[in-house]
mmCIF file of C-alpha atoms in Angstrom:
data_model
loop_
_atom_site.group_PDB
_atom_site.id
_atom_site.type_symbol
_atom_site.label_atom_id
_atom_site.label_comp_id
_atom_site.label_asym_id
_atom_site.label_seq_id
_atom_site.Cartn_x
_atom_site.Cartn_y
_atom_site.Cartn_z
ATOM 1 C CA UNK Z 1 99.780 93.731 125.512
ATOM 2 C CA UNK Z 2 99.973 97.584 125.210
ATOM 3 C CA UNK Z 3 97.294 99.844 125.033
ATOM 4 C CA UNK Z 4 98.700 100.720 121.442
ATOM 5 C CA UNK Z 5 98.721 96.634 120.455
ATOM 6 C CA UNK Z 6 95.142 96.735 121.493
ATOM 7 C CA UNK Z 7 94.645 99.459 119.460
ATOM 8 C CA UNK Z 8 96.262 97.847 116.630
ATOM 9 C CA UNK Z 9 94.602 95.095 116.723
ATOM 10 C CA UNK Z 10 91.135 96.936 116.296
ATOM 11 C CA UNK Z 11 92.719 99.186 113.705
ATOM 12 C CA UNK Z 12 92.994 95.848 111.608
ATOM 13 C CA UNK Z 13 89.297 94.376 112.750
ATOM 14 C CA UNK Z 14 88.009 98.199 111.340
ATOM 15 C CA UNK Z 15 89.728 97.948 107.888
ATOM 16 C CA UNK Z 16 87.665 94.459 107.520
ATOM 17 C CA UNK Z 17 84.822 96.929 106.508
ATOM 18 C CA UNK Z 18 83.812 97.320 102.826
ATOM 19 C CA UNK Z 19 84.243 101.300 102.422
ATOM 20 C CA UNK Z 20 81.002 101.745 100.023
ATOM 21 C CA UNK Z 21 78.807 99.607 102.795
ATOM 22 C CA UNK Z 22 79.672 102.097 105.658
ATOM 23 C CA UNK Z 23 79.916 105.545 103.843
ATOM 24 C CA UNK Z 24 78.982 108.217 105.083
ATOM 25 C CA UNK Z 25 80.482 106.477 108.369
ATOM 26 C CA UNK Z 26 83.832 105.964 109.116
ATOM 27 C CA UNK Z 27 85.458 102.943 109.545
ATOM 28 C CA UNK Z 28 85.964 101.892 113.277
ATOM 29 C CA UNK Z 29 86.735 98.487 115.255
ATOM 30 C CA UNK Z 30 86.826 98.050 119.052
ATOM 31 C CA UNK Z 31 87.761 95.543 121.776
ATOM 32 C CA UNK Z 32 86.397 94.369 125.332
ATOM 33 C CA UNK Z 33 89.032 93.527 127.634
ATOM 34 C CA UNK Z 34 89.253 91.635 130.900
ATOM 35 C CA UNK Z 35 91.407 93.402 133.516
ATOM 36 C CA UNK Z 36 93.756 90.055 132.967
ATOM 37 C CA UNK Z 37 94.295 91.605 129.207
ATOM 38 C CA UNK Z 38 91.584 88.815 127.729
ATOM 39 C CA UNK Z 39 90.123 89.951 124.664
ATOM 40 C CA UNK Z 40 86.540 88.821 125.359
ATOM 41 C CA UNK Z 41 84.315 90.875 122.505
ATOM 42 C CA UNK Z 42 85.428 92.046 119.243
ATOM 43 C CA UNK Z 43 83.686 94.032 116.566
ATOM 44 C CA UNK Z 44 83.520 96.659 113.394
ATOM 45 C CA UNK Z 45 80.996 98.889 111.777
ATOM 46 C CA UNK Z 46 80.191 96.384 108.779
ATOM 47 C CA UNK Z 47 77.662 98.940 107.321
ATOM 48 C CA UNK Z 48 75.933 102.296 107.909
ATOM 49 C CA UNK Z 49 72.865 102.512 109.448
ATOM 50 C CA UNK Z 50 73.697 98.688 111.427
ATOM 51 C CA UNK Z 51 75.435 98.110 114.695
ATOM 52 C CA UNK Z 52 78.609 100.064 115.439
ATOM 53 C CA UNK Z 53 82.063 98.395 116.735
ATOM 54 C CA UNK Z 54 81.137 99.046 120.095
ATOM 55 C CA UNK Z 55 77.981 97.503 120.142
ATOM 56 C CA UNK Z 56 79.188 94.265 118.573
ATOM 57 C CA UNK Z 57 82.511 93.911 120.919
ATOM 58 C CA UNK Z 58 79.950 95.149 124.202
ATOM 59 C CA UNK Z 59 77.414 91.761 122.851
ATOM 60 C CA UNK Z 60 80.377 89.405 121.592
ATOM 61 C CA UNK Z 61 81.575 90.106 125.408
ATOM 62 C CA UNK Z 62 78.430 89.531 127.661
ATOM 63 C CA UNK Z 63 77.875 86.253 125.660
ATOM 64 C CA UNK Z 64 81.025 85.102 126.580
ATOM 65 C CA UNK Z 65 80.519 86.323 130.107
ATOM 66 C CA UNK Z 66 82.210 89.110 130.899
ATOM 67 C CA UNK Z 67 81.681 90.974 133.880
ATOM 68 C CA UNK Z 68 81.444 94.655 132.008
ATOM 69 C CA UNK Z 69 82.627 96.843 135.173
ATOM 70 C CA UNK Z 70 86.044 95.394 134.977
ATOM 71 C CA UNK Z 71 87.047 95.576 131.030
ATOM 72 C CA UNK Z 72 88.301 98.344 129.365
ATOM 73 C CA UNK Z 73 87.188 99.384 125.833
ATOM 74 C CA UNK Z 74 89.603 99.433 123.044
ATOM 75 C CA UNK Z 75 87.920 101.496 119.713
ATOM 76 C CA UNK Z 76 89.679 103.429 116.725
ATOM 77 C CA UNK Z 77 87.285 106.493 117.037
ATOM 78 C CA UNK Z 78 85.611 108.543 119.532
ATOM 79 C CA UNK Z 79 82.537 106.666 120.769
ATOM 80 C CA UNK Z 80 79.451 108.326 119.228
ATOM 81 C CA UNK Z 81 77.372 110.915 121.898
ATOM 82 C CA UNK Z 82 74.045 111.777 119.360
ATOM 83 C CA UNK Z 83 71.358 109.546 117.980
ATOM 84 C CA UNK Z 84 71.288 108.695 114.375
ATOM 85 C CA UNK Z 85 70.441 105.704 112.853
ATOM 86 C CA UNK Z 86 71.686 104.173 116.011
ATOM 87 C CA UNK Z 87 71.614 104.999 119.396
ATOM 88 C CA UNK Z 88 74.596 106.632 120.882
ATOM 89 C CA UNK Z 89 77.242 104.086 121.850
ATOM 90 C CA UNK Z 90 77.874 106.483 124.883
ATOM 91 C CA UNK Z 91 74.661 105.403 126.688
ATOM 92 C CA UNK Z 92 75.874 101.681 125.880
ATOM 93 C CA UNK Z 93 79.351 102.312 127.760
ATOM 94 C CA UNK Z 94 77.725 104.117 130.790
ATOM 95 C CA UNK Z 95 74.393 101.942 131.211
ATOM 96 C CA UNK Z 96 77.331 98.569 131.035
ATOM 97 C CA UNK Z 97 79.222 100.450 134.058
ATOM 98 C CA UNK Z 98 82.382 99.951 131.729
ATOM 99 C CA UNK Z 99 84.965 101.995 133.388
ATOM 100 C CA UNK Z 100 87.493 102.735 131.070
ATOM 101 C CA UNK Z 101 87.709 103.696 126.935
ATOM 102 C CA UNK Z 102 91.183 103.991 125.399
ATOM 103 C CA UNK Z 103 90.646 105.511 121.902
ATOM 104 C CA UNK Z 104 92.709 105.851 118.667
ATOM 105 C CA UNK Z 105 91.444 109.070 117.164
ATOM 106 C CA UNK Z 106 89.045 111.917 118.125
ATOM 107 C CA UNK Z 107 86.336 112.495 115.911
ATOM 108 C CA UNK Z 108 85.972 116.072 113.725
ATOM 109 C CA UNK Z 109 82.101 115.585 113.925
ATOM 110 C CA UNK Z 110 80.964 118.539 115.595
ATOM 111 C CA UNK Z 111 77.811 116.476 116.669
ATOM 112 C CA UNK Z 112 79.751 113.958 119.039
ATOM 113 C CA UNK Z 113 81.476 114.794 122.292
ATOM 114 C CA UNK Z 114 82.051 111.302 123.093
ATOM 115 C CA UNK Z 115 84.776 111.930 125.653
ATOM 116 C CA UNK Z 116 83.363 114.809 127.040
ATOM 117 C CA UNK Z 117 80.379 113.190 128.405
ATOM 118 C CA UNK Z 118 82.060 109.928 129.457
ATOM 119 C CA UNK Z 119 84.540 111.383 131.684
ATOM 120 C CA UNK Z 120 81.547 113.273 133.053
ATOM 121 C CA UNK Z 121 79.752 109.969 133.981
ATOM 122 C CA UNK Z 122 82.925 108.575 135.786
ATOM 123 C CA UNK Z 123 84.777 106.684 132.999
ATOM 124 C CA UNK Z 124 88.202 107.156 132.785
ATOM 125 C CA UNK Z 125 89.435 108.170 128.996
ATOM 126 C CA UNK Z 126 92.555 107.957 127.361
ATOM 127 C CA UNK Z 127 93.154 109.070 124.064
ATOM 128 C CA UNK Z 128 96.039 107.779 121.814
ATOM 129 C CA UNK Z 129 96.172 109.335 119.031
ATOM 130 C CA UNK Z 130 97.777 107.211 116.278
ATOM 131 C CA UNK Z 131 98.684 107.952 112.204
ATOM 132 C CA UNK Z 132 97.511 104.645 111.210
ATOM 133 C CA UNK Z 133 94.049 104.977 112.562
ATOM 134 C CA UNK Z 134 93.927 108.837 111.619
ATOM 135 C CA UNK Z 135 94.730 108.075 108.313
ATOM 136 C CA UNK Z 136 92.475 105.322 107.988
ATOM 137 C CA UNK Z 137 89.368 107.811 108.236
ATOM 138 C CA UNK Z 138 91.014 109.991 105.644
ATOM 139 C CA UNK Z 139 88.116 110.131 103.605
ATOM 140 C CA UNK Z 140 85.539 110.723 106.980
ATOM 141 C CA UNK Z 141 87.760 113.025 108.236
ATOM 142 C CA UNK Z 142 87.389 115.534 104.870
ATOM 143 C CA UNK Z 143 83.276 114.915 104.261
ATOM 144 C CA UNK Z 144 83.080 116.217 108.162
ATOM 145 C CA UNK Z 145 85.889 119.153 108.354
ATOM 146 C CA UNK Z 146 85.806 120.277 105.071
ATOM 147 C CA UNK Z 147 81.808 119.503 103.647
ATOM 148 C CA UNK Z 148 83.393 117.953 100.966
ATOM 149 C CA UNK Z 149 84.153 114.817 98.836
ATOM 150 C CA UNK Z 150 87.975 113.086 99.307
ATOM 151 C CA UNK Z 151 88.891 113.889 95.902
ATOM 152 C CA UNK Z 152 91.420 111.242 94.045
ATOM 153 C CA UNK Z 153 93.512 112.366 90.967
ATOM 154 C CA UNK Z 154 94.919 109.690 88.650
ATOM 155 C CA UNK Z 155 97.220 109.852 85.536
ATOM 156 C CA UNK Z 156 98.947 107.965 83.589
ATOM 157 C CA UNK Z 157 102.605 110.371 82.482
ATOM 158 C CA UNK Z 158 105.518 109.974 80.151
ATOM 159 C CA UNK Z 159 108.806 110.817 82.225
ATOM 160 C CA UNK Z 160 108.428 114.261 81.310
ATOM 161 C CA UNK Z 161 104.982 114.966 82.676
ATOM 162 C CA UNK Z 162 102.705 114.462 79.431
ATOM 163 C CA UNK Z 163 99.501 112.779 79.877
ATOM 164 C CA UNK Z 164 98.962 112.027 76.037
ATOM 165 C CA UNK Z 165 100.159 113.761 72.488
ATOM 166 C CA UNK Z 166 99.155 116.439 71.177
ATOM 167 C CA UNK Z 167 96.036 114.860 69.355
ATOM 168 C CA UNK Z 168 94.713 113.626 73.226
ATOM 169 C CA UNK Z 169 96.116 110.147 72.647
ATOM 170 C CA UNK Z 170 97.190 108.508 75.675
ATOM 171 C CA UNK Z 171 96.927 104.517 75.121
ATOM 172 C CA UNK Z 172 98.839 103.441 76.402
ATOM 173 C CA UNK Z 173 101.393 105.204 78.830
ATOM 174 C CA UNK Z 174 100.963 103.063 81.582
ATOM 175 C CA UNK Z 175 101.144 99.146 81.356
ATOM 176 C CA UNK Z 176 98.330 96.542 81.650
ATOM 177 C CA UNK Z 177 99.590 95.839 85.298
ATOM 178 C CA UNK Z 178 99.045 99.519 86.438
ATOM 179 C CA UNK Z 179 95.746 99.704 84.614
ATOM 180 C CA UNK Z 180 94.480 96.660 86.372
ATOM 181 C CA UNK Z 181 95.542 98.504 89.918
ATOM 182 C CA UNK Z 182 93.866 101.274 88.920
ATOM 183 C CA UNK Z 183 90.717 99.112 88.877
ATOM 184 C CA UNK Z 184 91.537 97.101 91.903
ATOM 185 C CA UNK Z 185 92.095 99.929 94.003
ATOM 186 C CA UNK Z 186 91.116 103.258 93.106
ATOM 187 C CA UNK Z 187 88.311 102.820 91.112
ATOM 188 C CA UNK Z 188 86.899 99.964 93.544
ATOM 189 C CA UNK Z 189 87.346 102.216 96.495
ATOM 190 C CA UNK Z 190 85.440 105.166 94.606
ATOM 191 C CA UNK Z 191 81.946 106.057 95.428
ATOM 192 C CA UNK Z 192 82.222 107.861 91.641
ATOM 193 C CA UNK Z 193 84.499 108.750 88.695
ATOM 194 C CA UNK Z 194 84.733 112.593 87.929
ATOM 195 C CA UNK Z 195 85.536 113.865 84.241
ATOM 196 C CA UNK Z 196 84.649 115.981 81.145
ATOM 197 C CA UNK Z 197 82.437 115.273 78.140
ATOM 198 C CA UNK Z 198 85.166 115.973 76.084
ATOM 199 C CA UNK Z 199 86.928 112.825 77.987
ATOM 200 C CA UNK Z 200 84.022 110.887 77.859
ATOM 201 C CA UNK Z 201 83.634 111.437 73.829
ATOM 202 C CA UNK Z 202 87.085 111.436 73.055
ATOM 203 C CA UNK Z 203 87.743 108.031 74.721
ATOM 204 C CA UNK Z 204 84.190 106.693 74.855
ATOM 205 C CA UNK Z 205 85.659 104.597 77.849
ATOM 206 C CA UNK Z 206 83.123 102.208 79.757
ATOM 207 C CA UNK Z 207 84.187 103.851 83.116
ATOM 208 C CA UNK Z 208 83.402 101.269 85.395
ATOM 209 C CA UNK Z 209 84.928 98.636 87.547
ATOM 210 C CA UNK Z 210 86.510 95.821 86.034
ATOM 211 C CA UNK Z 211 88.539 93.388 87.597
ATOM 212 C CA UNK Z 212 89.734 90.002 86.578
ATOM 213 C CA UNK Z 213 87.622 87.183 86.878
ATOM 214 C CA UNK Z 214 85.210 88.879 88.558
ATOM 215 C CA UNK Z 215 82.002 90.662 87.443
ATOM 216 C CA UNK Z 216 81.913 94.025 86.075
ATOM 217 C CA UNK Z 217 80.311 96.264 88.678
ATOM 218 C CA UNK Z 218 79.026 99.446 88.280
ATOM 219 C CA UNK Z 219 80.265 102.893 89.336
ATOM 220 C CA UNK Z 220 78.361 106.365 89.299
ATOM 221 C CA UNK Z 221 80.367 108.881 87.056
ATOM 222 C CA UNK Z 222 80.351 112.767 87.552
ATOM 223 C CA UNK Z 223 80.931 114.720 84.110
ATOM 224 C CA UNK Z 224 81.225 117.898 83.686
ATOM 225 C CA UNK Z 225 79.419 118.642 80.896
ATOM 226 C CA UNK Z 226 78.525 122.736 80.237
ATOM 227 C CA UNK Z 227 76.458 122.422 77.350
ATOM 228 C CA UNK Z 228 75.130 118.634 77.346
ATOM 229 C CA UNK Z 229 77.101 117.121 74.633
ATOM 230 C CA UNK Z 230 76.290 113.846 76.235
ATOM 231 C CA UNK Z 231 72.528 113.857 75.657
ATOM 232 C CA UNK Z 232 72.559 114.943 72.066
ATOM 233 C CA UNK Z 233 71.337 112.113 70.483
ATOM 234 C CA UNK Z 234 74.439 110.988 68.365
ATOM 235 C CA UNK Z 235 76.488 110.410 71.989
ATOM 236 C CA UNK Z 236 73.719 107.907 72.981
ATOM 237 C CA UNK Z 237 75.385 104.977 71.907
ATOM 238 C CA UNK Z 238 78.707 105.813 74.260
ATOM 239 C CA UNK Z 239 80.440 103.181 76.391
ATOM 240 C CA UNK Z 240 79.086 104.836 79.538
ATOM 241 C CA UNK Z 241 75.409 104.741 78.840
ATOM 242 C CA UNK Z 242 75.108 101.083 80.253
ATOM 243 C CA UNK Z 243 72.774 98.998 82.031
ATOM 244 C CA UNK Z 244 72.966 100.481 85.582
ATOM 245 C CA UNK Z 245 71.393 99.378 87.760
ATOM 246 C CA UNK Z 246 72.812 101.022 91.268
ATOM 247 C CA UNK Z 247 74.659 103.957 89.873
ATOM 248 C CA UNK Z 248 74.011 107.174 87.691
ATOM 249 C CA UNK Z 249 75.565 109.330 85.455
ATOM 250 C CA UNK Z 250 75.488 112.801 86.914
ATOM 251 C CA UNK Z 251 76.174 115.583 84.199
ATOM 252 C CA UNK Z 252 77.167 119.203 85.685
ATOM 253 C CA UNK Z 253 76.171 122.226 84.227
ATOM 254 C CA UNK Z 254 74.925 125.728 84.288
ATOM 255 C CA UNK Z 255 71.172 125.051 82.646
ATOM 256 C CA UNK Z 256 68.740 124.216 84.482
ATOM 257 C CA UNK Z 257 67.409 120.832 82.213
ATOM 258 C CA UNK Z 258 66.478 117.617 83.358
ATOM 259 C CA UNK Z 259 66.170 114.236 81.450
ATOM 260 C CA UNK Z 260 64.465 111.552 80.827
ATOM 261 C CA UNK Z 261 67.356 109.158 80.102
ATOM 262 C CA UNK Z 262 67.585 106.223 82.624
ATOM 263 C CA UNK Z 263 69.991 106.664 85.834
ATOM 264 C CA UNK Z 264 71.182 110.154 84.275
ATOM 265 C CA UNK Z 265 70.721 113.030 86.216
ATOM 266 C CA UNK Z 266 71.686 116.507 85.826
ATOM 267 C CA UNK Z 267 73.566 118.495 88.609
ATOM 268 C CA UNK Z 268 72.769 122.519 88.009
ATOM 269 C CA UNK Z 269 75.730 124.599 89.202
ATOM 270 C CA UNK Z 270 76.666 128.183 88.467
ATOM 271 C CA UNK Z 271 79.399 129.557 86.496
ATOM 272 C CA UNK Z 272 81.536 132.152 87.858
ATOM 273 C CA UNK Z 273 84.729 133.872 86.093
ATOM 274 C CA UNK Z 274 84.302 130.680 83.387
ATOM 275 C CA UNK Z 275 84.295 127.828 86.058
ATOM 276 C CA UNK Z 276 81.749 125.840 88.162
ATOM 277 C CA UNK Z 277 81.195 126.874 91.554
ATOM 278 C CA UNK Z 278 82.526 123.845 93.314
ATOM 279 C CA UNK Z 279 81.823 124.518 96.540
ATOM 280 C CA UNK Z 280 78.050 124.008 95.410
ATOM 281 C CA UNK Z 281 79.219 120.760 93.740
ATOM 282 C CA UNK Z 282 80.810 119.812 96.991
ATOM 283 C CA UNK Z 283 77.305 120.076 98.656
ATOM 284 C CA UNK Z 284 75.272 118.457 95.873
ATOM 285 C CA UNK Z 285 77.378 115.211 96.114
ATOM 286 C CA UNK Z 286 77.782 114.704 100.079
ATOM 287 C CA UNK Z 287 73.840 115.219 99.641
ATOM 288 C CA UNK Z 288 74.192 111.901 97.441
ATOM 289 C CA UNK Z 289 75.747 110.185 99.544
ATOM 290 C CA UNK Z 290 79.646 110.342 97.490
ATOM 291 C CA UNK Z 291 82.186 110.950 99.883
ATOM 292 C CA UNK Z 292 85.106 109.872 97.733
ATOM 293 C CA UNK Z 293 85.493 110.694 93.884
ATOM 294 C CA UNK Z 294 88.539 109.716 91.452
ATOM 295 C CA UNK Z 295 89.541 112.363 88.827
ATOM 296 C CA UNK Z 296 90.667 110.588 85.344
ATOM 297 C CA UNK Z 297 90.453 113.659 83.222
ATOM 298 C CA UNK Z 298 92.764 116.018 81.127
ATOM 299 C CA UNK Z 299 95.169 118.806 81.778
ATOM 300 C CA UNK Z 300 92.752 121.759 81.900
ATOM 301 C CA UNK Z 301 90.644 119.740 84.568
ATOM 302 C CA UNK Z 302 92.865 118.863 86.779
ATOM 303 C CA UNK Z 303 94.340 122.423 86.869
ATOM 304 C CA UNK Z 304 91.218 123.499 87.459
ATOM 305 C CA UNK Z 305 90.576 121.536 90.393
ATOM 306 C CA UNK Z 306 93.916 121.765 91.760
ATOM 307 C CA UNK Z 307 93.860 125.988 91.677
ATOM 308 C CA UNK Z 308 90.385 125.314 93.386
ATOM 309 C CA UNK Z 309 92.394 123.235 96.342
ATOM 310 C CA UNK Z 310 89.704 120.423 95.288
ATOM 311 C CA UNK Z 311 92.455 117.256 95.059
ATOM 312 C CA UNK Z 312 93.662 116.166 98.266
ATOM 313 C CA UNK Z 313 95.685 112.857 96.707
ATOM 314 C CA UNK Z 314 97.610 112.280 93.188
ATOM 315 C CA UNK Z 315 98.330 108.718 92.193
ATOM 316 C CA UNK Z 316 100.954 109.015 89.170
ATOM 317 C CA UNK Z 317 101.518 106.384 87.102
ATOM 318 C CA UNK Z 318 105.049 107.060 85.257
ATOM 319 C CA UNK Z 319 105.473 104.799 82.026
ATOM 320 C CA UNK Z 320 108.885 104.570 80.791
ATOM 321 C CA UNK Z 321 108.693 107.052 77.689
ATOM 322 C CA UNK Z 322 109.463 110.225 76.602
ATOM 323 C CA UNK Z 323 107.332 112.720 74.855
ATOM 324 C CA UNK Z 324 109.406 115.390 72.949
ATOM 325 C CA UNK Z 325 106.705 117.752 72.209
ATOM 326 C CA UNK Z 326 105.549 121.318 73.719
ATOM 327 C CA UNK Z 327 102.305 120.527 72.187
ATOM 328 C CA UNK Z 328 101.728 117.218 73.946
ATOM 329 C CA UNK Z 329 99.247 117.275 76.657
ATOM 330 C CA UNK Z 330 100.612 118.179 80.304
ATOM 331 C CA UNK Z 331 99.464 115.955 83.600
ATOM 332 C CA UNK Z 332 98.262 119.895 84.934
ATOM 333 C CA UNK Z 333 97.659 122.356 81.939
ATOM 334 C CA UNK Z 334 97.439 125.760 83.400
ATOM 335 C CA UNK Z 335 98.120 129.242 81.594
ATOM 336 C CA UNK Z 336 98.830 130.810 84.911
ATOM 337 C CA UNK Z 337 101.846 132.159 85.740
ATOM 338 C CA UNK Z 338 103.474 130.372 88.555
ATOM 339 C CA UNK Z 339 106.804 131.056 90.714
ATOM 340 C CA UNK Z 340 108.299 128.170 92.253
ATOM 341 C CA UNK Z 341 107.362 129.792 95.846
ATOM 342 C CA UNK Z 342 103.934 129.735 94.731
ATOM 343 C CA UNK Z 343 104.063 125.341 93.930
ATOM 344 C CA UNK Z 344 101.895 123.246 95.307
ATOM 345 C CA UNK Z 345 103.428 121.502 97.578
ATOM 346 C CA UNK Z 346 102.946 117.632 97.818
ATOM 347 C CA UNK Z 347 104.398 114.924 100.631
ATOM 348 C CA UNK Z 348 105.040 111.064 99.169
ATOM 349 C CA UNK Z 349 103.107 108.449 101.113
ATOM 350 C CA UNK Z 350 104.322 105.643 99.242
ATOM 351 C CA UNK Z 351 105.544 104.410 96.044
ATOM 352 C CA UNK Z 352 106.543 100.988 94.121
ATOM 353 C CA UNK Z 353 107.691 99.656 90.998
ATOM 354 C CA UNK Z 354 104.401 97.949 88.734
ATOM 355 C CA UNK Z 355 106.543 95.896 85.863
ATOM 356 C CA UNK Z 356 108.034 98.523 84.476
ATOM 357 C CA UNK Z 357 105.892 101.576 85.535
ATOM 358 C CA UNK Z 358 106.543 103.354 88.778
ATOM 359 C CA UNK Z 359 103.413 104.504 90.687
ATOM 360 C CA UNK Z 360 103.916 107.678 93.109
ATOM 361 C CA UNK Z 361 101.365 108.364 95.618
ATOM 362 C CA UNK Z 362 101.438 111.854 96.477
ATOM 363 C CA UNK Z 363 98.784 113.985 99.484
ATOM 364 C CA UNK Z 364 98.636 117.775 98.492
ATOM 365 C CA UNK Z 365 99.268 119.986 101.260
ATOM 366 C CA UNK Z 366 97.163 123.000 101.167
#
């Protein structure tokens, strides 16, 4: 096999890993190798704060007796050089006398120099950089290079771009089939939900994860929500004011209030020029641990967070109808004026046909 098969094959072993389990960490498999191309050890980081893929392909080896100072070391990401929760998987390599590391992506942590210090200890280092593994750590890579959450935009638009009428009704643009993906994976893949109060009231939608025959699980939801509409006491009775036990409601605004209401916490964040300051939002939620947030809003919020170069993926749903009306709500509602060499430009990652709903996934390039 190839050093990129190899690679492959712990590219697959890392995406065994339940995202939620390893945030803030990124996901990462490895291999031990004889010199005769045996995979002897195999492993992934299965959840943050436990054993990393190195550690569990370097153990899964020396049980089945490999001699360490002939293998080479097959992992998805720079092996980690600091101490964390863990030691740093660099001592593990150099104390084991391993003498090579082929690896499928550097890591944008300024804390690890990985491949610095291991060719400084003797081990020879190659480095193959490949998409699939890249990609895999989208959400790492943006908490570490840009101190921010992965942020997720999803809406459901006629043909013509309109998101609901003119009176905010939406149901239902999309089909039951898309819905039900939106569950499966965007919404299970989300460490929260980000929208308004004026969503929230308007739709008094559960906003959590359902999937068929399974259990409803939780999910924490982000609203914006300037002047606390949700804790007046005639909202207490919405959809999202469930049970929770794992997950909060986290309502961002400008005052400084707290309250008492179980598992709902509010985020103060300055105004400036009429909008929050979301580079301070950015902090307060890698602080919580959310490193990846869906958007299901309106219009005038996903402009918003679009002008503020805050959405980094759009998943469109396109239903087959038309809405003939100026008036009817737009997927982006700006009042800026925009040339066409001032569009944001997007590049399609994928796309596919959902009954009879076609689903466009779309990375912003800023």
């Amino acid at each position: 096999m190839s050093a990129s098969a190899y690679l492959h094959k712990a590219f697959l072993l890392a995406g065994k890993a339940d995202p939620k389990k390893i945030r803030p960490n990124p996901f990462v498999g490895a291999l031990v190798v004889s010199k005769e191309g045996q995979v002897l050890g195999e492993g992934y980081h299965e959840k943050a704060g436990e054993a990393h893929a190195e550690v569990i392909a370097i153990k899964n080896a020396i049980i089945h007796g490999a001699d360490l100072s002939t293998c080479t070391l097959y992992v998805t990401l720079e092996p980690c050089s600091h101490t964390g929760k863990t030691p740093p998987c660099t001592d593990l390599i150099i104390r084991h006398s391993i003498p090579k590391v082929i690896i499928g992506s550097l890591d944008p942590n300024p804390m690890v120099s990985g491949v610095e210090i291991l060719k400084k200890n003797g081990v020879a280092v190659e480095v193959f950089e490949m998409p699939d593994i890249v990609a895999l750590n989208d959400t790492f890579n943006i908490n570490q290079i840009l101190k921010r959450p992965k942020y997720i935009l999803k809406s459901a638009i006629t043909l013509n771009g309109k998101i609901a009428d003119r009176f905010g009704e939406s149901k239902w643009i999309s089909n039951e089939q898309s819905r039900a993906h939106v569950h499966e994976h965007l919404r299970a893949r989300a460490d929260a939900i980000l929208t308004t109060a004026k969503t929230v009231i308007r739709d008094n939608a559960t906003m959590n994860i359902r999937i068929k025959d399974q259990m409803e699980e939780e999910l924490n939801l982000i609203v914006f929500d300037k002047n606390l509409d949700l804790l007046k006491k005639e909202n207490h009775q919405l959809s999202i004011f469930y049970k929770r036990n794992s997950s909060k409601i986290y309502l961002v605004t400008d005052m400084a209030e707290t309250t008492t209401l179980p598992n709902v916490e509010t985020i103060s964040i300055p105004i400036n020029d009429g909008k929050f300051d979301l580079k301070m939002l950015h902090k307060e939620l890698i602080e919580r641990n959310i490193c990846q947030v869906l958007i299901e809003a309106g219009g005038s919020l996903n402009a918003s967070m679009m002008e503020a170069k805050a959405i980094d993926e759009i998943y469109t749903f396109v239903g087959p109808q038309i809405l003939m009306d100026n008036s009817a709500i737009n997927q982006f509602n700006s009042n800026q004026i925009q040339t066409m060499d001032k569009a944001v430009k997007l590049q399609l990652l994928d796309s596919m046909t959902i009954a009879e709903d076609i689903l466009l996934r779309h990375r912003v390039i800023h």
